[in-house]
């Protein structure tokens, strides 16, 4: 325990490099402009994949810092928001199915369904390209195989 604490204290001796060496601090201190740019980079590909089935947009959101030490603190962020097409029946089932498909990607993507929307906070997405590259696997034409 003491050795671990010493290593953490040593990290704090160089504040300029601290956010690079502690991933959670990097996410917490990430500039909003960087988060927005990343979301805007993913948006066109996601909109293309879901064309005709849903609308995709980037919207303001709040990131929850944590439920332990800071349960009420929120940070401004950006989210990719998916809404079903206006004439789509079974919107809740569609969003649930789509959410499951995202979680089953090679690099799972976890969002939340709220108020008839599937929401992905982009704050912790480090690199857009791997996320973009795997979006073609989201085909809604392939039936889901439910876990047994």
C-alpha positions as MATLAB code, in Angstrom:
seq = 'XXXXXXXXXXXXXXXXXXXXXXXXXXXXXXXXXXXXXXXXXXXXXXXXXXXXXXXXXXXXXXXXXXXXXXXXXXXXXXXXXXXXXXXXXXXXXXXXXXXXXXXXXXXXXXXXXXXXXXXXXXXXXXXXXXXXXXXXXXXXXXXXXXXX';
ca = [
       0.000    0.000    0.000;
       2.755    2.419    0.895;
       4.647    1.693   -2.328;
       1.484    2.460   -4.314;
       0.959    5.716   -2.458;
       4.595    6.730   -3.026;
       4.193    6.160   -6.780;
       1.042    8.289   -6.899;
       2.761   11.067   -4.933;
       5.670   10.902   -7.371;
       3.242   11.413  -10.256;
       2.084   14.672   -8.682;
       5.663   16.017   -8.589;
       5.397   16.843  -12.306;
       2.015   18.605  -12.732;
       2.562   19.257  -16.470;
       2.648   15.527  -17.214;
       0.092   14.489  -14.610;
      -2.967   14.415  -16.867;
      -1.064   12.310  -19.410;
      -0.110    9.728  -16.805;
      -3.447    9.481  -14.962;
      -6.200    8.614  -17.480;
      -9.091    9.698  -15.248;
      -7.503   13.101  -14.698;
      -6.963   13.376  -18.438;
     -10.697   12.792  -18.994;
     -11.691   15.238  -16.258;
      -9.488   18.051  -17.571;
     -10.157   17.538  -21.271;
     -11.086   20.802  -23.031;
     -14.684   21.010  -24.239;
     -13.485   22.087  -27.685;
     -11.550   18.801  -28.040;
     -14.599   16.774  -26.984;
     -16.801   18.634  -29.461;
     -14.301   18.152  -32.312;
     -14.184   14.422  -31.626;
     -17.987   14.163  -31.598;
     -18.201   16.097  -34.877;
     -15.711   13.679  -36.415;
     -17.782   10.592  -35.494;
     -21.141   12.173  -36.374;
     -21.121   11.864  -40.212;
     -20.230    8.157  -40.216;
     -22.774    7.294  -37.534;
     -25.462    9.288  -39.360;
     -24.598    7.441  -42.566;
     -24.856    4.002  -40.930;
     -28.242    4.830  -39.348;
     -29.650    6.780  -42.306;
     -33.386    6.292  -42.697;
     -33.684    4.613  -39.314;
     -32.674    7.384  -36.926;
     -31.392   10.915  -36.719;
     -28.001   11.535  -35.178;
     -26.803   14.808  -33.694;
     -24.245   16.256  -31.310;
     -25.762   17.884  -28.247;
     -24.613   19.433  -25.006;
     -24.667   17.103  -22.018;
     -23.270   16.778  -18.525;
     -20.736   14.102  -17.572;
     -21.111   12.622  -14.129;
     -17.710   12.583  -12.468;
     -18.424    9.627  -10.229;
     -20.864    8.176   -7.818;
     -18.395    7.711   -4.969;
     -16.398   10.781   -4.033;
     -18.213   13.314   -6.255;
     -21.771   12.017   -6.795;
     -23.318   15.411   -7.534;
     -20.568   17.090   -9.553;
     -21.089   17.341  -13.315;
     -18.853   18.530  -16.151;
     -19.964   20.105  -19.412;
     -19.529   17.677  -22.270;
     -20.899   16.689  -25.668;
     -22.901   13.633  -26.602;
     -23.831   11.880  -29.781;
     -27.601   11.507  -29.575;
     -29.631    9.020  -31.607;
     -33.383    9.461  -32.053;
     -35.626    7.113  -33.992;
     -37.030    8.286  -37.280;
     -40.304   10.145  -36.686;
     -42.473    7.470  -38.306;
     -40.730    4.523  -36.668;
     -42.974    2.258  -34.608;
     -41.534    0.416  -31.634;
     -39.038    3.185  -30.828;
     -38.134    1.811  -27.397;
     -37.472   -1.677  -28.775;
     -35.369   -0.192  -31.567;
     -33.234    1.847  -29.160;
     -32.793   -1.151  -26.865;
     -31.739   -3.314  -29.811;
     -29.373   -0.641  -31.111;
     -27.870   -0.181  -27.655;
     -27.220   -3.916  -27.464;
     -25.558   -3.846  -30.901;
     -23.227   -1.079  -29.739;
     -22.290   -3.091  -26.652;
     -21.542   -6.139  -28.830;
     -19.080   -4.332  -31.100;
     -15.454   -5.553  -30.942;
     -14.723   -2.508  -28.774;
     -18.007   -2.151  -26.876;
     -19.659    1.254  -26.800;
     -21.921    1.892  -23.831;
     -24.553    4.589  -23.850;
     -27.768    5.236  -22.022;
     -31.361    5.426  -23.135;
     -33.141    8.470  -21.790;
     -36.246   10.283  -22.914;
     -36.576    8.320  -26.170;
     -32.934    8.823  -27.152;
     -29.759    6.751  -27.118;
     -27.017    8.989  -25.694;
     -23.241    8.516  -25.911;
     -21.144   10.968  -23.876;
     -17.950   11.485  -25.867;
     -15.780   12.724  -22.973;
     -13.948    9.400  -22.493;
     -13.558    8.533  -26.184;
      -9.839    8.909  -26.826;
      -9.608    8.228  -30.553;
     -12.438    8.589  -33.040;
     -10.990    6.362  -35.758;
     -11.429    2.951  -34.065;
     -15.005    3.920  -33.193;
     -15.681    5.020  -36.763;
     -14.069    1.903  -38.258;
     -16.350   -0.498  -36.413;
     -19.653    1.297  -37.115;
     -20.246   -0.733  -40.273;
     -20.905   -3.740  -37.992;
     -24.064   -2.109  -36.623;
     -26.326   -3.412  -39.365;
     -29.922   -3.404  -38.167;
     -30.809   -5.801  -40.975;
     -29.101   -8.721  -39.233;
     -31.336  -10.339  -36.594;
     -30.034  -10.186  -33.039;
     -29.049  -13.408  -31.387;
     -30.158  -13.000  -27.792;
     -27.870  -14.487  -25.145;
     -29.033  -17.792  -23.671;
];
